[in-house]
Each structure stands twice: as structure tokens, then as C-alpha cells.
Coordinates of C-alpha atoms in Angstrom, one line a residue:
X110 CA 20.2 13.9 5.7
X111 CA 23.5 14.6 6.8
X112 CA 23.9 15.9 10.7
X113 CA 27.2 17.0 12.0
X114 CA 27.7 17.1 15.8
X115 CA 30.6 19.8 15.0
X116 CA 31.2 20.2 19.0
X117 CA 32.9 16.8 19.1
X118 CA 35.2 17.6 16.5
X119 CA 39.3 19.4 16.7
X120 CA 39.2 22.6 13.9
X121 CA 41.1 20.5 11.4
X122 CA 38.3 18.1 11.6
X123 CA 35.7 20.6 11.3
X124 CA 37.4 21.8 8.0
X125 CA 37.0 18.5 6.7
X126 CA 33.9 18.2 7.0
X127 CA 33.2 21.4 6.3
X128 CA 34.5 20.7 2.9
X129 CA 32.7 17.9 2.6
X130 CA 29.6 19.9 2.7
X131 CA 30.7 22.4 0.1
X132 CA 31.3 19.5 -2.3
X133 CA 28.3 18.2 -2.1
X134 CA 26.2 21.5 -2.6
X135 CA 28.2 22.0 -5.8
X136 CA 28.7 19.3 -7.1
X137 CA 26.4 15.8 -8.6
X138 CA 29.1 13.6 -7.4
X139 CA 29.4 13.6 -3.8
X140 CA 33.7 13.6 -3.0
X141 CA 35.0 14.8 0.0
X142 CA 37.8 17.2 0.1
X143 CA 40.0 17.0 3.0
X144 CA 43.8 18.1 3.3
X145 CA 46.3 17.3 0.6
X146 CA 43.4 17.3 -1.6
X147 CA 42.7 13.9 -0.9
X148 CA 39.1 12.5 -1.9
X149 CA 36.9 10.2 -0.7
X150 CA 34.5 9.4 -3.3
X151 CA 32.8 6.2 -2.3
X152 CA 32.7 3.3 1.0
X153 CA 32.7 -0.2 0.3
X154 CA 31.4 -2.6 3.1
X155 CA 32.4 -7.0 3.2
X156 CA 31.9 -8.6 5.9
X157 CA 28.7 -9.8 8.7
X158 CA 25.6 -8.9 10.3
X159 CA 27.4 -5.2 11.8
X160 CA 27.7 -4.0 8.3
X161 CA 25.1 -5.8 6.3
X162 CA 22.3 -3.6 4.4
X163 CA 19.8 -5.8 2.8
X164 CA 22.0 -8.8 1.1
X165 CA 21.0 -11.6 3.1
X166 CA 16.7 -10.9 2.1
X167 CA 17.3 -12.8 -1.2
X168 CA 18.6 -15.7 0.4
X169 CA 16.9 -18.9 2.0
X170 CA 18.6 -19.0 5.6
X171 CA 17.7 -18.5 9.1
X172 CA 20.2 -15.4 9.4
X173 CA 17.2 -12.9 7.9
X174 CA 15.6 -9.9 9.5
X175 CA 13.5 -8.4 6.4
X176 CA 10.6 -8.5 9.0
X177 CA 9.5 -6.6 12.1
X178 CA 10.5 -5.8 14.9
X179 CA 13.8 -5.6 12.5
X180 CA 13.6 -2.1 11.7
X181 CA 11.2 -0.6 13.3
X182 CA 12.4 2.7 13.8
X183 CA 13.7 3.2 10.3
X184 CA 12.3 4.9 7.9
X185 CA 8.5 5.0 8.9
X186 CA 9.3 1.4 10.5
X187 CA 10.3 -0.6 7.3
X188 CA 12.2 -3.5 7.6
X189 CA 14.8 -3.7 5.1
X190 CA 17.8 -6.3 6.5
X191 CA 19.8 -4.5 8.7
X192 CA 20.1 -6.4 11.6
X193 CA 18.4 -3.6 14.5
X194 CA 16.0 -1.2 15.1
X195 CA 17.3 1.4 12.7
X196 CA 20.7 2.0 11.0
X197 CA 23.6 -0.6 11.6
X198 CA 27.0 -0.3 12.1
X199 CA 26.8 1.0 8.5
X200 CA 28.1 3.3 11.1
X201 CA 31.3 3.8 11.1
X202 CA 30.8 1.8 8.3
X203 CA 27.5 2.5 5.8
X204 CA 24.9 4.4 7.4
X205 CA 26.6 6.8 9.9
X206 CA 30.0 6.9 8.5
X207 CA 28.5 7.3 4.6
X208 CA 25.9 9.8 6.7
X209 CA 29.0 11.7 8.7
X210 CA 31.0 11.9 5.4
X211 CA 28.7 12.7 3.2
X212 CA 28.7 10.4 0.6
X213 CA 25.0 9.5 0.5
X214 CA 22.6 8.6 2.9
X215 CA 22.7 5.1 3.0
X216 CA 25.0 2.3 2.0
X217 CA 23.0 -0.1 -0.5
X218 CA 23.1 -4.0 -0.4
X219 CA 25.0 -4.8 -3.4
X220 CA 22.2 -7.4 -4.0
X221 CA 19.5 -5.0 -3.3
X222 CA 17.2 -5.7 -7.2
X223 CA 16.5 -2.1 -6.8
X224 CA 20.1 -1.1 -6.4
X225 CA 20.9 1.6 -9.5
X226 CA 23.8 2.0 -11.8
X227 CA 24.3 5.5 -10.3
X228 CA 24.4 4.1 -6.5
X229 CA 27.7 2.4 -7.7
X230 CA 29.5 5.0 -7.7
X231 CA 29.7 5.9 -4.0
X232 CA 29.9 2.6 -2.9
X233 CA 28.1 -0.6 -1.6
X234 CA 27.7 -3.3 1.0
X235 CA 28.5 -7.2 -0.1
X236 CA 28.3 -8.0 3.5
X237 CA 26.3 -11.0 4.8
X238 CA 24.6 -11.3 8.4
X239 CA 26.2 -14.9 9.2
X240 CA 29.3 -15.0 7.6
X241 CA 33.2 -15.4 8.6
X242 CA 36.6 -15.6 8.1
X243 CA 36.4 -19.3 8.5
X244 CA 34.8 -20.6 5.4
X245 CA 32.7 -23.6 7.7
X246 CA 30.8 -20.4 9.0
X247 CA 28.6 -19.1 7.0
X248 CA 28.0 -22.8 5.7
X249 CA 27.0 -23.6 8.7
X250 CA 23.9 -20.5 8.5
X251 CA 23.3 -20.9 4.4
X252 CA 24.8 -17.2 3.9
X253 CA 27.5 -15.7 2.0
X254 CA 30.9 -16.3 2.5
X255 CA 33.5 -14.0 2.2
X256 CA 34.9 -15.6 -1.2
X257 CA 31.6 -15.3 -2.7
X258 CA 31.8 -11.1 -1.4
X259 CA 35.0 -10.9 -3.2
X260 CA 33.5 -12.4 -6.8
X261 CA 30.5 -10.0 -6.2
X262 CA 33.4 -6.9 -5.9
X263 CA 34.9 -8.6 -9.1
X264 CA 31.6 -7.5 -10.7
X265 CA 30.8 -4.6 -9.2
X266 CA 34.6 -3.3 -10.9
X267 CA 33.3 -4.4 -14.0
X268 CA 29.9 -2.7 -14.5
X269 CA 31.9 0.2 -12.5
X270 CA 34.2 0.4 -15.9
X271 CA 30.9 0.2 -18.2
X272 CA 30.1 3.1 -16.1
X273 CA 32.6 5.7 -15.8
X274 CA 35.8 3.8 -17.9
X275 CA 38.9 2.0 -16.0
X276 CA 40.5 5.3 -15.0
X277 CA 37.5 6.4 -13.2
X278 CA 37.2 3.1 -11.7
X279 CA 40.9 2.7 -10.5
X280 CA 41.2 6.0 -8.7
X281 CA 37.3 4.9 -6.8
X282 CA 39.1 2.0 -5.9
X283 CA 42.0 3.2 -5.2
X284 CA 40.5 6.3 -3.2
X285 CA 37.4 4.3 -1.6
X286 CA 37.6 3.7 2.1
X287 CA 36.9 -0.2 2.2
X288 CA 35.9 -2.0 5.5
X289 CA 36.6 -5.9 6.4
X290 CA 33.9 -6.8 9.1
X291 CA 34.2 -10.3 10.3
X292 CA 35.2 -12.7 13.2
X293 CA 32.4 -12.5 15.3
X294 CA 30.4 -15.1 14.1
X295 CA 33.4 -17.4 13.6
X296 CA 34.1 -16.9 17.4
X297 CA 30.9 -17.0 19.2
X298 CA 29.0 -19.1 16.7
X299 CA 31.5 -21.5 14.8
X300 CA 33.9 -22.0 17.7
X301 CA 32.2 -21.4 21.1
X302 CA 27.9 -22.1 20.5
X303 CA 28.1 -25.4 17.9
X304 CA 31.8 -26.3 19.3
X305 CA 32.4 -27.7 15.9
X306 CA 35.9 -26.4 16.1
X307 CA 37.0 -26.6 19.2
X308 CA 37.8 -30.5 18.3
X309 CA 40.2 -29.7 16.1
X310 CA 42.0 -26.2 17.9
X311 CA 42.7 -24.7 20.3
X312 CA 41.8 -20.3 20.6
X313 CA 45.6 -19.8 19.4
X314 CA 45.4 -21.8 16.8
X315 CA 41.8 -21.1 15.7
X316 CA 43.0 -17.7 15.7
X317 CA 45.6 -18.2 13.1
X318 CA 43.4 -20.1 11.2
X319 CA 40.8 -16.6 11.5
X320 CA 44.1 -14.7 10.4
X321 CA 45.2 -16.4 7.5
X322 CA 42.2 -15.9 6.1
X323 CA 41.6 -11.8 6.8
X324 CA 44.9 -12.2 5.8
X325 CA 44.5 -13.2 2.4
X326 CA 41.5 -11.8 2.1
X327 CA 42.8 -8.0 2.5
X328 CA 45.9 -9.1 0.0
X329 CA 43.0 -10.0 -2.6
X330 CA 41.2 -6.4 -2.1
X331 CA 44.8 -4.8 -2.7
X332 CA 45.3 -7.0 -5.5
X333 CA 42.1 -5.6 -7.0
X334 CA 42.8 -2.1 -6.6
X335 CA 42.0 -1.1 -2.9
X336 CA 44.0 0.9 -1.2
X337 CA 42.1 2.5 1.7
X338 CA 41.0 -0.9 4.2
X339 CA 40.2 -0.4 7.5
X340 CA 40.0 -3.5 9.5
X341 CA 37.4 -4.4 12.8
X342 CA 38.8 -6.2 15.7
X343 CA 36.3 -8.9 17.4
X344 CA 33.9 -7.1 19.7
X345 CA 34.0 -8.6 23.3
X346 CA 31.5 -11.1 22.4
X347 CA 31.3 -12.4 26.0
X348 CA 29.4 -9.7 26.4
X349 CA 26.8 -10.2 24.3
X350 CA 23.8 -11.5 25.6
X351 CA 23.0 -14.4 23.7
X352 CA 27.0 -15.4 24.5
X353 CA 26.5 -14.3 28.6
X354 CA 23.7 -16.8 29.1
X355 CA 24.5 -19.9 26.4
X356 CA 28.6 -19.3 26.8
X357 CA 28.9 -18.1 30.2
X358 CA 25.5 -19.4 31.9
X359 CA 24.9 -16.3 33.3
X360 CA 22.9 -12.9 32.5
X361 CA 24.8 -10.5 34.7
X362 CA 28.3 -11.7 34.2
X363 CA 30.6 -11.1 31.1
X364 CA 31.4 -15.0 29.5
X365 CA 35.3 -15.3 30.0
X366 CA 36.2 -17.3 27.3
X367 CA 34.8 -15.6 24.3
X368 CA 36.5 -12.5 25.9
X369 CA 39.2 -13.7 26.0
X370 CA 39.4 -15.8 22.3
X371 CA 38.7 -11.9 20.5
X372 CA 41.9 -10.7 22.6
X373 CA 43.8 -13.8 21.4
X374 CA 42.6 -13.3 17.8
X375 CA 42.9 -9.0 18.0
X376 CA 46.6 -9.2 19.1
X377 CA 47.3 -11.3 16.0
X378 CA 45.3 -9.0 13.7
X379 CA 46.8 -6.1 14.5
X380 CA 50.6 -7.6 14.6
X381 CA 49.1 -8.7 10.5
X382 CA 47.7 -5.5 9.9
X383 CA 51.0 -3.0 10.9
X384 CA 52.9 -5.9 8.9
X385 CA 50.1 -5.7 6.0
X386 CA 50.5 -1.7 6.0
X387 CA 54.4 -1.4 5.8
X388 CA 54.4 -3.9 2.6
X389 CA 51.9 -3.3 0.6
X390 CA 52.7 -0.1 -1.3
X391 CA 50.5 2.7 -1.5
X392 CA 48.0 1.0 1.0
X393 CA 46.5 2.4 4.4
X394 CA 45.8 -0.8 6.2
X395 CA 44.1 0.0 9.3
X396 CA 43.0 -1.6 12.3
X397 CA 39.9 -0.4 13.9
X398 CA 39.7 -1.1 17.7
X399 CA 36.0 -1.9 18.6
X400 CA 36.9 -4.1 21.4
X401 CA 37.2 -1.4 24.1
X402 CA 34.6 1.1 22.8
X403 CA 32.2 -1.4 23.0
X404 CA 33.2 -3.3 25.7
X405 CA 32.9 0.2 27.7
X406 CA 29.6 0.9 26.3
X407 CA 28.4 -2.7 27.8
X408 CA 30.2 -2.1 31.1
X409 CA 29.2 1.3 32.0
X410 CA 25.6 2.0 30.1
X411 CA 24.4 4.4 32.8
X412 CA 27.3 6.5 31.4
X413 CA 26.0 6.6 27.4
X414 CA 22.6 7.3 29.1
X415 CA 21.3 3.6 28.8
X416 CA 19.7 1.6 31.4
X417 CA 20.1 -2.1 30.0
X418 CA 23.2 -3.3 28.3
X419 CA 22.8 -7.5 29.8
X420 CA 19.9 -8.1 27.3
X421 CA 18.0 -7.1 23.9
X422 CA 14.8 -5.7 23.5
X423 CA 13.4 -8.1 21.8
X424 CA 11.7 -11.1 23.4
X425 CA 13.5 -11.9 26.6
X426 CA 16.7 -10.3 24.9
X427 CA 18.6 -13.6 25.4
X428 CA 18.1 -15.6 22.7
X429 CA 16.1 -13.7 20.0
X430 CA 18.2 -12.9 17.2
X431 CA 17.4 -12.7 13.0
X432 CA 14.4 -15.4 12.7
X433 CA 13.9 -16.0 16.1
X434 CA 13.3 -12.2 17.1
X435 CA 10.1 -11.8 14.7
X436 CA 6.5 -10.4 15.2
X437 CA 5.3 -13.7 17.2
X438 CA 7.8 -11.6 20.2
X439 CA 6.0 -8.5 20.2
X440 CA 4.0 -8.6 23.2
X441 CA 7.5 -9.3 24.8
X442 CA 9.4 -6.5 22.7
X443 CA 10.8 -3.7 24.6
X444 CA 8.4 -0.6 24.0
X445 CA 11.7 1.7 24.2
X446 CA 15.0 0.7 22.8
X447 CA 16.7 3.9 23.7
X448 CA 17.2 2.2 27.1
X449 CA 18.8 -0.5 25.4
X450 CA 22.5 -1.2 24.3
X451 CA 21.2 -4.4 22.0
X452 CA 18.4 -4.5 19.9
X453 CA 18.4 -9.0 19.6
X454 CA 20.6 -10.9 21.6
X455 CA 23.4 -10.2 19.0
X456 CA 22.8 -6.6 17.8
X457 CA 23.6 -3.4 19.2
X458 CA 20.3 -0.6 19.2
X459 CA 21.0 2.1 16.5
X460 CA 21.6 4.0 19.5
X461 CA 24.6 2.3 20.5
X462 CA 26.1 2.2 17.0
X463 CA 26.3 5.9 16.8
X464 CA 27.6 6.3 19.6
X465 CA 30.4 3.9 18.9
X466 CA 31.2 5.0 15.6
X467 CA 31.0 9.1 16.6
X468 CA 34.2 7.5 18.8
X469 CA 35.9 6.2 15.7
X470 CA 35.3 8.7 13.5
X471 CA 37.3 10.6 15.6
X472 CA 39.9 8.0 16.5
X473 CA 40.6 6.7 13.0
X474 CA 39.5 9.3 10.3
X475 CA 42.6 11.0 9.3
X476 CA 44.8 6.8 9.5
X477 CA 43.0 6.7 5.5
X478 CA 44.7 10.2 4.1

């Protein structure tokens, strides 16, 4: 069910949505109207764990969370692979930002076996809880890597033009708003926790190697018909829990180092991106700052009304994350996440994501049009 907050909103944002919601009352086909009579028909999700909806339940890797506490306050408590409590970062992304705009209620996992024809045409998630830029990551975790995401788009497009014809299809594409969300896992997992990298580069250079592959990753999208990509930074994954006490060896303190390797890697993305969006013609290439939102949020909790933002509610909230955070913790569990910034030791609270992507709606809305 779709609930606008219309207070935080400027007039000409209000109007959108406002639009929005008369589109969807009259029509079967839920498109938002907004100025220039732009449309936005559908949102399409690749990337990790922030934006992934169900796709990693099929597979057999440790990076699953189709089991309590994992879901607990979603729909009557149900478990369905979203990596928290209740909706993900299907935020800005599926679940809030399909929720603010309208376009359904929630993003599906593309690999979802009860995923219908019809729940193509607004859109999908091919992300994978694991996964990264750097194609030793999600090997590392047995998930699916971002090449794999881009064969299941491939044929998505196809049973899109069995559905509605290639016209149809070409202007979804083309008027979709699609979201890359990766480099977190690369960074604190692949480069900083197993250290396999960090033989072989230096955070400069293992940053360019992160690049070169969003890189040519957002090229193949464009190549297929997207138009509309908005782009995550890294998060300031020293400030994680799981990365404060392995990383930095401390609960209460920030670790330095992963800090500072998502500053390293965010400069260069966003250098790629403005390059990326003043070459590719007819494309809005965005990049979506979550660094700072975020790395407020985890700084100043007492602020977004919560009281813990060093540690998860589940189990001792420093280590429990996908099949380590499982019923075997409940005892341990937090009995109120609302106090909590992170759900694991990885995973923001659905608390936390709205509030974040309430902040980039706002920010980065009207960069697509």
C-alpha cells in the first residue's frame, strides 16, 4: 500500500506524486506521470544483499536468509530473502522507492518460481546477497555474479517482447529507472575480511579494478536498451559492525581503512559516472551518494530516533549475518529493532532503510527526467 509522507516533499514534488496516484486509480498499468510527460513504468534492481528480494533462496550458499529472524516483521513475519527485518533497500531501490512511486508494492526476485508474466512489466530484482563488481566475489560465497545478472536481464527482454512486442519493450527499457548496487562486498569481504586481494593491490588500484568493471557493466545495460541507471556509492563500511570489530578490532570505533577504501573507490565512480553521462546519448547516468546519509545515520542515531547504531540485533550483533544470524540466536535477538540501525552485522533495520531512501528520493528523483 502506497503511503506518502507529502510534508517532506517541495510542491513540484507533490504534483508528481500526485500524478502518480491518479495513474494508478485509472489505469491497469501502473506509469507515473511527472513533468514533460515523462513515465516511469517499471524499476529494475542488479546488484547485492541491499537490493536483493528472494534470488539467492534457490541457491546452495551460505549468503541465504529464507529463514527467521530474516523477516520477521514482514508480512505476518515470513521470511522471504531480503536480507532484514522487513523491506530492504528495495528502498530507494524495490520496496520503498517501487512503494513511494507507485509502481507496485514490491519488487519481485527475478528467480522467484512464483514470479508472473504480468510482474514483468513493472520491473524486477536480479540482485544477489554476496555478489560484486570483482568477479572472485561472489565465487568466493557460491552466489551470483553480476555477469550471470546481466544474462538473466537478456531474458527477462525476451519474454518482455513475447509479452507486450519490441516497441513496448524498448520504451520499458528505455523509460525504466535501473539501479547498479555493488562494491560492498568486494571491499569489506573480498579485499579487507579474506585479504585475498590485498596481495596483489593496493585500495587505488583495487579500486580501478571495482571501476572497470561497473564500468562495463553500466555500458552493457545501455547497450541493451537502459537509459535511466542510477548508480550506489560504497556505504562507509567501516562502520558496519561486523567490519568495526573483525576490520578495526573495536565495537565503538569506526574501522579506518574500509572507510577510507569506499572514499578511494567513490571518487573514481563518480569521475566514471559524469564521464559515463555526457557520452552515452540519451542516458541519465547517475550517481547515488549513500556514503554520507548513511554514514550520518551510524554517527548520530540519537538523531533518527535510534538508540544502537555499533551493533545488529541479532545475536551479539557482531558477527551474525545470512546463515549465521538464524533461529539458534533467538534467545539473543533483540526483542525491538526499532532501536536498532542494523538488523545482522551487515544489514541496516527496515527502519534505517526508509529513512535513508526518504533522503534520496528527495535528493535524486527529478536526476532520471
Amino acid at each position: 500500500m502506497l503511503q506518502l509522507k507529502m510534508e517532506h516533499f517541495s510542491l513540484s514534488t507533490k504534483f508528481f506524486f500526485l500524478s502518480f496516484v491518479f495513474a494508478v486509480l485509472c489505469r491497469s498499468e501502473a506509469v507515473i506521470q511527472i513533468p514533460n510527460n515523462e513515465t516511469v513504468p517499471a524499476v529494475i534492481m542488479f546488484g547485492d544483499s541491499i537490493v536483493d528480494t528472494g534470488n539467492n533462496n534457490g541457491l546452495i550458499s551460505a549468503m541465504k536468509c529464507d529463514f527467521p529472524p530474516y523477516g520477521r516483521d514482514f508480512n505476518g513475519g515470513m521470511p522471504t530473502g531480503r536480507f532484514s527485518n522487513g523491506k530492504n533497500f528495495s528502498s530507494f531501490p524495490p520496496p520503498f522507492l517501487v512503494e513511494e512511486l507507485g509502481i507496485k508494492d514490491l519488487l519481485p526476485a527475478y528467480r522467484d518460481p512464483s514470479l508472473q508474466p504480468k510482474d514483468l512489466l513493472t520491473g524486477v530484482s536480479f540482485a544477489s546477497g554476496g555478489t560484486g563488481y570483482d568477479p572472485l566475489t561472489p565465487k568466493i560465497v557460491s552466489v551470483i555474479p553480476l555477469s550471470e545478472q546481466l544474462q538473466d536481464f537478456k531474458q527477462y527482454i525476451g519474454k518482455l517482447k513475447g509479452i507486450v512486442g519490441e516497441e513496448r519493450t524498448n520504451f520499458i527499457l528505455a523509460k525504466s529507472v535501473v539501479f547498479v548496487v555493488a562494491s560492498s562486498n568486494d571491499i569489506a569481504n573480498t579485499y579487507f575480511l579474506t585479504g585475498i586481494r590485498k596481495a596483489e593491490y593496493d585500495i587505488p588500484s583495487y579500486a580501478d579494478l571495482l571501476l572497470n568493471s561497473a564500468s562495463n557493466f553500466i555500458k552493457e545495460l545501455y547497450g541493451l536498451g537502459a537509459r535511466r541507471i542510477g548508480v550506489f556509492s560504497a556505504p562507509p563500511l567501516g562502520c558496519v559492525p561486523s567490519q568495526r570489530l573483525l576490520v578495526g578490532g573495536s565495537e565503538t570505533e569506526c574501522a579506518k581503512q574500509p572507510n577510507q577504501a569506499s572514499q578511494v573507490f567513490n571518487d573514481k565512480l563518480s569521475r566514471e559516472l559524469g564521464y559515463l553521462n555526457n557520452n552515452l546519448p540519451n542516458a541519465k547516468v547517475v550517481y547515488i551518494d549513500v556514503y554520507n546519509p548513511i554514514l550520518d545515520l551510524v554517527t548520530n542515531p540519537k538523531k533518527y530516533g535510534f538508540e544502537i547504531a555499533n551493533k545488529g540485533c541479532c545475536g551479539t550483533g557482531t558477527v551474525e549475518v545470512a546463515i549465521l544470524c538464524n533461529q539458534l540466536d533467538h534467545h539473543h535477538t533483540c526483542t525491538d529493532d526499532s532501536k536498532y540501525v542494523f538488523f545482522d552485522s551487515y544489514h541496516p533495520t527496515e527502519k534505517a532503510y526508509k529513512i535513508i531512501v526518504n533522503q534520496l528520493i528527495t535528493k535524486y528523483i527529478y536526476n532520471f527526467v
